[in-house]
PDB file of C-alpha atoms in Angstrom:
ATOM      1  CA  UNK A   1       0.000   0.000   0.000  1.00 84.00           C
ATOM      2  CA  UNK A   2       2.867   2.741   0.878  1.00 88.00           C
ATOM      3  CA  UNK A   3       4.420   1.985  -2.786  1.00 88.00           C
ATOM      4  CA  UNK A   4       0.939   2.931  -4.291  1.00 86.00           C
ATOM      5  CA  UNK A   5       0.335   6.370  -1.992  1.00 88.00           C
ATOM      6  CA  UNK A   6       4.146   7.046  -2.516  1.00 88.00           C
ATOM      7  CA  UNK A   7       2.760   7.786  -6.461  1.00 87.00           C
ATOM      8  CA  UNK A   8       1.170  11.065  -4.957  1.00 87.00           C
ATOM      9  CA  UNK A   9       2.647  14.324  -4.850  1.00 87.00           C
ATOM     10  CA  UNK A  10       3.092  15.954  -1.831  1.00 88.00           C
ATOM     11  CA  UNK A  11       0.906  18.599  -1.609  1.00 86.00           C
ATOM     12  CA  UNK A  12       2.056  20.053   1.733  1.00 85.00           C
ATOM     13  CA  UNK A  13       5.275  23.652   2.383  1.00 82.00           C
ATOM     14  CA  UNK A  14       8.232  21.435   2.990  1.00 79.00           C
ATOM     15  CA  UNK A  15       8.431  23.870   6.072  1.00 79.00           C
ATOM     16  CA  UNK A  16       8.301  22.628   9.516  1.00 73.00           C
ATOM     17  CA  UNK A  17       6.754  18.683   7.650  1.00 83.00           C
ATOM     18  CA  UNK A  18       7.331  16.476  10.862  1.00 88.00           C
ATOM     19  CA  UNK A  19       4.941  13.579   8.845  1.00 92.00           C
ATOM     20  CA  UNK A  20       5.475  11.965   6.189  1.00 92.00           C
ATOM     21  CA  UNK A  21       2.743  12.212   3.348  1.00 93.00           C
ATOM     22  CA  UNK A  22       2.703   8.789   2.578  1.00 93.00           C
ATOM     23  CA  UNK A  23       2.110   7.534   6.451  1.00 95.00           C
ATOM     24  CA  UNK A  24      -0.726  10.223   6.481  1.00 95.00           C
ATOM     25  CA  UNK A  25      -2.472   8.822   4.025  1.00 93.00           C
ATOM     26  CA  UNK A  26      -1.549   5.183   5.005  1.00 93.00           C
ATOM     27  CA  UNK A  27      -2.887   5.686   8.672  1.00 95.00           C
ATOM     28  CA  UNK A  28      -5.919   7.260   7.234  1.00 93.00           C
ATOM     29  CA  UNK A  29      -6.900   4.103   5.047  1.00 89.00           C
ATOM     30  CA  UNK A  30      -6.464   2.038   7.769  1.00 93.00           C
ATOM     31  CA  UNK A  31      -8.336   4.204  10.124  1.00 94.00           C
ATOM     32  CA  UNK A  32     -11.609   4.309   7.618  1.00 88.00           C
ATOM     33  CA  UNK A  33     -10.819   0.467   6.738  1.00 86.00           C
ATOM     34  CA  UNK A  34     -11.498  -0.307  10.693  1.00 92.00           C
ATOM     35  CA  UNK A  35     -14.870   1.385  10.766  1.00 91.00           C
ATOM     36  CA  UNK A  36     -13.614   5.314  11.272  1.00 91.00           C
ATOM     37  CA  UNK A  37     -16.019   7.799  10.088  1.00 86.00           C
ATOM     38  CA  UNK A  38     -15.182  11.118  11.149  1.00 90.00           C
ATOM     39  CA  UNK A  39     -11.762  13.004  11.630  1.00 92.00           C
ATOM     40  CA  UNK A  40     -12.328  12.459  15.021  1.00 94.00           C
ATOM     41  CA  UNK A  41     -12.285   8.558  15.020  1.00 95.00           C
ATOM     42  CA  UNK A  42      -9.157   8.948  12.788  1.00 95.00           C
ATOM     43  CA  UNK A  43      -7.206  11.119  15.436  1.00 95.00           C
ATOM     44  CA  UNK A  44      -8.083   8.368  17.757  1.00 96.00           C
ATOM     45  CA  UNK A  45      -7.691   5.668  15.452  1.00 96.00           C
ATOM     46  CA  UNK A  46      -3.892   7.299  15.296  1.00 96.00           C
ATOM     47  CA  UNK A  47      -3.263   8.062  18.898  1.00 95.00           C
ATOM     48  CA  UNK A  48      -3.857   4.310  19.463  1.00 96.00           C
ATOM     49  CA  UNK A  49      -1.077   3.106  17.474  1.00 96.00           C
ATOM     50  CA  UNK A  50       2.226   1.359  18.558  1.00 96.00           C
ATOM     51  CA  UNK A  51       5.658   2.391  17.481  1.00 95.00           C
ATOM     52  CA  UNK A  52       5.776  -0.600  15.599  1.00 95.00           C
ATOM     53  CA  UNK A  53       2.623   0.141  13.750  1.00 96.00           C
ATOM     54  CA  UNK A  54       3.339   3.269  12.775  1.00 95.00           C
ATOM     55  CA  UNK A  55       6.564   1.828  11.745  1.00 95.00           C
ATOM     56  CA  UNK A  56       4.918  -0.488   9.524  1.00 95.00           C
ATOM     57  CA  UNK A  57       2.460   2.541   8.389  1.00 95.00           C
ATOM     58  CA  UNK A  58       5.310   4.408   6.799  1.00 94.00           C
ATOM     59  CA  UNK A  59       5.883   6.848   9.657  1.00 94.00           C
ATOM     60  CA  UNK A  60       9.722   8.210  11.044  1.00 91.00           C
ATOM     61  CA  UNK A  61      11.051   8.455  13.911  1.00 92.00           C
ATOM     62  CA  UNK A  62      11.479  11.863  15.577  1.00 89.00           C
ATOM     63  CA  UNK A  63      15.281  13.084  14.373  1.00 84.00           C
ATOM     64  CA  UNK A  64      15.940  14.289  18.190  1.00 86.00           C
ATOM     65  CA  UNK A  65      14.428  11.449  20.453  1.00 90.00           C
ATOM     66  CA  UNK A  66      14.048   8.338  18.160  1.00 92.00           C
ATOM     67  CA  UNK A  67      10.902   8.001  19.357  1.00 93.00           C
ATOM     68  CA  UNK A  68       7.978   7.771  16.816  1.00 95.00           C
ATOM     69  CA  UNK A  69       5.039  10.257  17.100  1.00 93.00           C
ATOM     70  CA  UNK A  70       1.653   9.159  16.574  1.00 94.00           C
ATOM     71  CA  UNK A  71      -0.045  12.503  13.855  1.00 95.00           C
ATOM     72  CA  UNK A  72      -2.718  14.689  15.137  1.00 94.00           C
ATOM     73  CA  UNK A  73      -6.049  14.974  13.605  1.00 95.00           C
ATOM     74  CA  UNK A  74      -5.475  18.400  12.896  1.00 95.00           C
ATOM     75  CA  UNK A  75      -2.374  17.123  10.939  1.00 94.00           C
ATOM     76  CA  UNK A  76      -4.161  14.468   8.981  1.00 94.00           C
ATOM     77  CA  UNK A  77      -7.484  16.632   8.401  1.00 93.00           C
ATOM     78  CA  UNK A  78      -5.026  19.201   6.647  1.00 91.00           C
ATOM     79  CA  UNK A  79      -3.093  16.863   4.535  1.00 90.00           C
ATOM     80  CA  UNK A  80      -6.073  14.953   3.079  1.00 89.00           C
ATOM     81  CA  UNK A  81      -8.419  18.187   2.597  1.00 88.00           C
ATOM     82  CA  UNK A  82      -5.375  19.147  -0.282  1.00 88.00           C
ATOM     83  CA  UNK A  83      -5.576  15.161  -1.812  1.00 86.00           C
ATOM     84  CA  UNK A  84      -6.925  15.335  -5.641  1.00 82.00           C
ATOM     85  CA  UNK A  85      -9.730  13.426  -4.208  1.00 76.00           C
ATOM     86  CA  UNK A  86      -9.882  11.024  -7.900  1.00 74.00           C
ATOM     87  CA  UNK A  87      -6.462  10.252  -7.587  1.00 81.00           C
ATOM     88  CA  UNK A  88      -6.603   8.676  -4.247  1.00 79.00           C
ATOM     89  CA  UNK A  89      -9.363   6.895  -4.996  1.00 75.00           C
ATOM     90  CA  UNK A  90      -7.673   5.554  -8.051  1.00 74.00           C
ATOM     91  CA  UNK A  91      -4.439   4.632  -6.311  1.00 80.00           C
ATOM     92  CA  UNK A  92      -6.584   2.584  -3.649  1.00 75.00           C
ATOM     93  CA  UNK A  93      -8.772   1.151  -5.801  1.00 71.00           C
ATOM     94  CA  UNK A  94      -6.086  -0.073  -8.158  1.00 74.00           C
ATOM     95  CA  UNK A  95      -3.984  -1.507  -4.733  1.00 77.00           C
ATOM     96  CA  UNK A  96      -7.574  -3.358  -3.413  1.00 70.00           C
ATOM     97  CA  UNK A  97      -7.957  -4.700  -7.290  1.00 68.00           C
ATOM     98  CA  UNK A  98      -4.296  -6.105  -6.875  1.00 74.00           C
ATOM     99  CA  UNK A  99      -4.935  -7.784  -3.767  1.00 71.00           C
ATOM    100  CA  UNK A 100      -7.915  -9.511  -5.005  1.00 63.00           C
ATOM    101  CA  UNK A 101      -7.843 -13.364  -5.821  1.00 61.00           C
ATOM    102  CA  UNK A 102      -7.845 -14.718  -9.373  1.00 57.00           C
ATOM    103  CA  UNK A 103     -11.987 -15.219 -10.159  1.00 48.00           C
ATOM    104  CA  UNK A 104     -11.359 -18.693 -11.057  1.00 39.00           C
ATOM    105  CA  UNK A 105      -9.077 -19.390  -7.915  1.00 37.00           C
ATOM    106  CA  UNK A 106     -11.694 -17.687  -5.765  1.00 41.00           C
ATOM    107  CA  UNK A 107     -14.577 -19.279  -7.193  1.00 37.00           C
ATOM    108  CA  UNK A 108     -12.973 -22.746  -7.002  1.00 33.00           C
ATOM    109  CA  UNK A 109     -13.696 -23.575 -10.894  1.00 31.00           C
ATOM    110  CA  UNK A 110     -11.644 -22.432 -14.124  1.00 30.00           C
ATOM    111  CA  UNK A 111     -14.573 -21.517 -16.287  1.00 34.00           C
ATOM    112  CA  UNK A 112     -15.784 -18.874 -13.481  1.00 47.00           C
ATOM    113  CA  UNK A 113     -14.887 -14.862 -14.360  1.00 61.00           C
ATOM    114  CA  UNK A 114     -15.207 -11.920 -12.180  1.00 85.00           C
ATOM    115  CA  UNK A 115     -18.557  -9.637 -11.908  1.00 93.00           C
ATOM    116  CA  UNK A 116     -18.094  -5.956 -11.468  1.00 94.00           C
ATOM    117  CA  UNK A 117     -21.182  -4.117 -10.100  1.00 95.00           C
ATOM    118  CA  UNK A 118     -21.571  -0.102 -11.268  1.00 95.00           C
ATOM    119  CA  UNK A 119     -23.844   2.149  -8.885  1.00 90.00           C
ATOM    120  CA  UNK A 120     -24.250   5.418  -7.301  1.00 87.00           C
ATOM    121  CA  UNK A 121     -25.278   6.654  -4.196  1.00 84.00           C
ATOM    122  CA  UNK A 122     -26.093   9.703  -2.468  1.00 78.00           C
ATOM    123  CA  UNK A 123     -23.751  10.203   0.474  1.00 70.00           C
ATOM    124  CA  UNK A 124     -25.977  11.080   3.809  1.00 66.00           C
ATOM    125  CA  UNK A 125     -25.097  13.850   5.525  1.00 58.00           C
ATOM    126  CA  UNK A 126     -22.184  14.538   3.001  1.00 60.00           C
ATOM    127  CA  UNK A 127     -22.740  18.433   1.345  1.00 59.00           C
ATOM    128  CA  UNK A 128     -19.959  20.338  -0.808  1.00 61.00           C
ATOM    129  CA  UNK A 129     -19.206  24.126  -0.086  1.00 59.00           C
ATOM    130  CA  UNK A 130     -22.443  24.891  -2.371  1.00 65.00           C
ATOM    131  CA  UNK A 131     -24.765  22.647  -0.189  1.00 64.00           C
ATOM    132  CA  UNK A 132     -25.178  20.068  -2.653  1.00 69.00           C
ATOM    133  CA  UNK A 133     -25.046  16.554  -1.569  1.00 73.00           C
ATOM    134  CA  UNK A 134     -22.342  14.302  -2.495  1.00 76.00           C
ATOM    135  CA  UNK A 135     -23.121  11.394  -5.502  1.00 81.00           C
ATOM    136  CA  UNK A 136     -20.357   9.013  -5.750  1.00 85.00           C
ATOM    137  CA  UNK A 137     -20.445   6.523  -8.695  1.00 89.00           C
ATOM    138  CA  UNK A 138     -18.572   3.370  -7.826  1.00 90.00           C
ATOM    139  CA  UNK A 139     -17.546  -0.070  -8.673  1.00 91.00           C
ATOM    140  CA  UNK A 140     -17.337  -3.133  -6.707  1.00 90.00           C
ATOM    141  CA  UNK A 141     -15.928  -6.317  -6.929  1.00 88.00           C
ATOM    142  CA  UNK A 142     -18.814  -8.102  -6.354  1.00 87.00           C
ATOM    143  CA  UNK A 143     -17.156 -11.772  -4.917  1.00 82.00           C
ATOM    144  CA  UNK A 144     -14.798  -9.892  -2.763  1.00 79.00           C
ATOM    145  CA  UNK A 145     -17.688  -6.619  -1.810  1.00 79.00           C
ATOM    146  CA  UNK A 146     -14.157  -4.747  -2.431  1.00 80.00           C
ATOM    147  CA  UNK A 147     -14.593  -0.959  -3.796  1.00 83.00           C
ATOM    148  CA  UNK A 148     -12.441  -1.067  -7.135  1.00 85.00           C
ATOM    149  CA  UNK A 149     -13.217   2.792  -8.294  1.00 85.00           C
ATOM    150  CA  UNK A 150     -15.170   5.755  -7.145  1.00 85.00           C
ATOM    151  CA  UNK A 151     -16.310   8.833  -8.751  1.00 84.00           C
ATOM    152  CA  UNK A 152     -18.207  11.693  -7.426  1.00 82.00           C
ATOM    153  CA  UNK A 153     -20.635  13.209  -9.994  1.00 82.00           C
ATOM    154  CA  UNK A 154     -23.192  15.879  -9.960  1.00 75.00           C
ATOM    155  CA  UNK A 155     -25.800  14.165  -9.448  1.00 64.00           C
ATOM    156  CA  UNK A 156     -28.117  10.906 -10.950  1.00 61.00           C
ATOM    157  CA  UNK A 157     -28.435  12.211 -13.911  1.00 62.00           C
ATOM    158  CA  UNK A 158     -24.308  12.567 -14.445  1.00 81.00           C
ATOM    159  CA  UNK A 159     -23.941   8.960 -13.394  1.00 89.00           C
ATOM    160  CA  UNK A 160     -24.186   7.975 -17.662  1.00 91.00           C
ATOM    161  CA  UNK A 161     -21.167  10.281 -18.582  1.00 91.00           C
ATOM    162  CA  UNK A 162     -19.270   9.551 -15.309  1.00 91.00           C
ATOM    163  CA  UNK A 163     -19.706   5.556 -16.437  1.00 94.00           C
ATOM    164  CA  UNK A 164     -16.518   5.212 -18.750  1.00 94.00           C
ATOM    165  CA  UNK A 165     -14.398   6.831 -17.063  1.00 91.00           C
ATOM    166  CA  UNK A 166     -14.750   5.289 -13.557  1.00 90.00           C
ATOM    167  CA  UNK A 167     -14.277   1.786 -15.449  1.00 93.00           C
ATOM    168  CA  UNK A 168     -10.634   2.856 -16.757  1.00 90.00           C
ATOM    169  CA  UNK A 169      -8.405   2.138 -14.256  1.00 80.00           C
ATOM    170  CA  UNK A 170     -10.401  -1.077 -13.826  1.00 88.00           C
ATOM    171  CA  UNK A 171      -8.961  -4.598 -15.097  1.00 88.00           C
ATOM    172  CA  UNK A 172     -12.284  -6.118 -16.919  1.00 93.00           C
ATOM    173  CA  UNK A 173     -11.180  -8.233 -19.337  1.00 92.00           C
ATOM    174  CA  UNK A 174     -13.286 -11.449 -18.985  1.00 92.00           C
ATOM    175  CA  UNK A 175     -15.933  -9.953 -15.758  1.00 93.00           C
ATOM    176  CA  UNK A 176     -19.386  -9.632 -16.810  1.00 95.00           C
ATOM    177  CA  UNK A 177     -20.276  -5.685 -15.174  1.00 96.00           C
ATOM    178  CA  UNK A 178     -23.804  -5.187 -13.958  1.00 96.00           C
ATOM    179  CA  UNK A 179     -25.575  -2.105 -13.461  1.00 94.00           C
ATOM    180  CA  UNK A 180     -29.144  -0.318 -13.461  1.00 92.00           C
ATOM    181  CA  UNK A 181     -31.722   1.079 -16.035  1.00 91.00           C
ATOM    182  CA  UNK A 182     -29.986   3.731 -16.394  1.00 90.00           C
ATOM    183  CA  UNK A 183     -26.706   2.562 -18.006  1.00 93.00           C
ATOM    184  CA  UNK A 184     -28.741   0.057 -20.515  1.00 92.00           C
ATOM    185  CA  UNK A 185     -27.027   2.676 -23.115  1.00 92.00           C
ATOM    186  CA  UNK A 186     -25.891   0.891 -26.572  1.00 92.00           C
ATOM    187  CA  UNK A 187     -22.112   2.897 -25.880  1.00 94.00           C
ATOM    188  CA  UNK A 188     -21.458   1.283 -22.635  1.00 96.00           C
ATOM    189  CA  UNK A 189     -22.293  -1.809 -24.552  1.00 95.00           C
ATOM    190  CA  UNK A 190     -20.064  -1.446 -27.183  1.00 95.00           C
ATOM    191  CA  UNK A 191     -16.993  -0.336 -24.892  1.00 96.00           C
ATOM    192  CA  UNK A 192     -17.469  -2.994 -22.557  1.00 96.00           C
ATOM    193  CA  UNK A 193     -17.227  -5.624 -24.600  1.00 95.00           C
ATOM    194  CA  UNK A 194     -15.466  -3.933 -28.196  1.00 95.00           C
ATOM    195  CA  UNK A 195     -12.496  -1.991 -25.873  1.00 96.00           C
ATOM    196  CA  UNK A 196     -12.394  -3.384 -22.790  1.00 95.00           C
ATOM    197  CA  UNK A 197     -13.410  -7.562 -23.079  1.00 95.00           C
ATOM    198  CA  UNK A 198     -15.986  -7.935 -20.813  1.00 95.00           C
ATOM    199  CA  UNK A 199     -19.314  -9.224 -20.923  1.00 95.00           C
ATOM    200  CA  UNK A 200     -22.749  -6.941 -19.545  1.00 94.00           C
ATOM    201  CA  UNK A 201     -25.748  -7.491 -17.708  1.00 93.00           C
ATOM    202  CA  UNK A 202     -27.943  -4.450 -17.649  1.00 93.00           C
ATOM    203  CA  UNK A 203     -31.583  -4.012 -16.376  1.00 90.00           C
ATOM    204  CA  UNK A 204     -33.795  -2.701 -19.426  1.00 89.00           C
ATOM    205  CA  UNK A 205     -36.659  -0.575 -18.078  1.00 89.00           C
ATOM    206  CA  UNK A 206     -38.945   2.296 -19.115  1.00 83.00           C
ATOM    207  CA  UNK A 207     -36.344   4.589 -20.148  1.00 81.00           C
ATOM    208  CA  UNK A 208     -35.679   2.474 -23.615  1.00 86.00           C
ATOM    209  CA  UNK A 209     -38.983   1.526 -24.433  1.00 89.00           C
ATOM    210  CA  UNK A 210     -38.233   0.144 -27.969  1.00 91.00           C
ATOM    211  CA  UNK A 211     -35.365  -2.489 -26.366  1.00 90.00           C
ATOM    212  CA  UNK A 212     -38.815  -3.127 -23.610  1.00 89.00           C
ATOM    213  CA  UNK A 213     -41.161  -3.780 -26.430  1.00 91.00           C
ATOM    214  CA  UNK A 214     -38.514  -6.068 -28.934  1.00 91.00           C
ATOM    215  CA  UNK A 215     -37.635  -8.321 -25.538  1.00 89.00           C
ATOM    216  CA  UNK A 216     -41.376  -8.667 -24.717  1.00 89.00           C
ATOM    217  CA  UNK A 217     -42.060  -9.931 -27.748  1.00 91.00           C
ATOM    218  CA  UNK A 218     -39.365 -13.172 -27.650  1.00 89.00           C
ATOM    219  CA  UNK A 219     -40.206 -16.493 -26.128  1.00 88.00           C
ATOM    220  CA  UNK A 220     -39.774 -17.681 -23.305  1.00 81.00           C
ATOM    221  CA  UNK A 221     -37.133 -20.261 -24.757  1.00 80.00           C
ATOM    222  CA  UNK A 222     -34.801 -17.521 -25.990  1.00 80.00           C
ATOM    223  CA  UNK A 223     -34.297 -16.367 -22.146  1.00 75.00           C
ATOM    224  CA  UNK A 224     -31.651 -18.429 -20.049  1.00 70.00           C
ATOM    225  CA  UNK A 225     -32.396 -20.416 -17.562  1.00 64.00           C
ATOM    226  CA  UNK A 226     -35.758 -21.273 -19.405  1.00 52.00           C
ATOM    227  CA  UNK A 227     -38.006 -24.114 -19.082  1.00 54.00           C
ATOM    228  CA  UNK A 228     -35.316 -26.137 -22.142  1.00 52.00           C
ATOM    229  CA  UNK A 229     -32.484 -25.274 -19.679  1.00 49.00           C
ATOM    230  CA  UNK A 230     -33.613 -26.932 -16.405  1.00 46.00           C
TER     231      UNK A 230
END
């Protein structure tokens, strides 16, 4: 994990730094991935740590006692606040995708692939500077329940542009991707499976009513699992 956050920039005056970047955002992930939610929880989350775990976190030693120094949530708040907010997400998406299991191994089987489920959310209690509420855009590893990407976009209606983009830095060659009403769009189709190798499942509702009326008019027997396939 420290050799992926060690790919961002340090955003921070090199004046007076007593943290290293890296260990901030290291103790910050680890904070959030045992059940922190606030800065508060992360200050304590960090206050808790041993000098060996904030060894192992990427933190140094103080240069005048030896000693290592657990960061403040003040000092964390700070550093994170001037994190490009995509790029983080990308860097610990990519280092949860490469942790993941081989689909086959996971599954037990060789014939099994990976599934990749796309959906957004509205964040509660989560406004921007304007007052809007946040909309995140994500994509999880659906045998694992792993977060592989996140996007924030403006809103529901965004979620279609913001769909591409948030499947980049995602390895889908062979997964089959799921995802609502909504993205039932013929160029996430075609990029899915003409750029990127994967396979689809999308929901087909309302919103393309000639794709509605051409499936309601097959049989039964051109559906899997039908009656023929039990």
């Amino acid at each position: 994990m420290l050799d992926w956050l060690g790919e961002l920039a340090d955003p921070r005056d090199r004046r007076g730094v007593r943290h290293s970047f890296v260990s901030l955002l290291a103790i910050a992930v680890a904070a959030v991935g045992s059940g922190a939610r606030s800065w508060t929880e992360i200050g304590e989350f960090a206050r808790e740590l041993t000098p060996e775990q904030l060894a192992r976190l990427g933190a140094r030693p103080s240069p005048y006692t030896g000693r290592y120094i657990p960061p403040d949530e003040a000092t964390i708040r700070r550093a994170l606040q001037r994190v490009d907010p995509q790029a983080l997400d990308r860097l610990v998406g990519g280092w949860l995708g490469a942790r993941q299991p081989p689909a086959a191994a996971a599954a037990g089987t060789a014939t099994d692939e990976g599934a990749v489920a796309v959906d957004g959310k509205t964040l509660r209690g989560a406004v921007d500077a304007d007052g809007r509420r946040v909309h995140l855009l994500a994509a999880l590893d659906q045998q694992q329940g792993t977060v592989l990407a996140q996007r924030r976009v403006d809103g529901k209606s965004n979620e279609i542009t913001g769909f591409r983009p948030l499947l980049e830095e995602v390895d889908l060659e062979g997964a089959v991707v799921t995802a609502d009403a909504l993205h039932c769009q013929r160029a996430h189709a075609r990029y899915l499976v003409g750029e990127r190798q994967a396979d689809y499942l999308f929901v087909a509702k309302e919103n393309q009513p000639g794709l509605v009326a051409a499936i309601s008019q097959l049989p039964e027997q051109a559906f899997s699992p039908s009656e023929r396939d039990r």
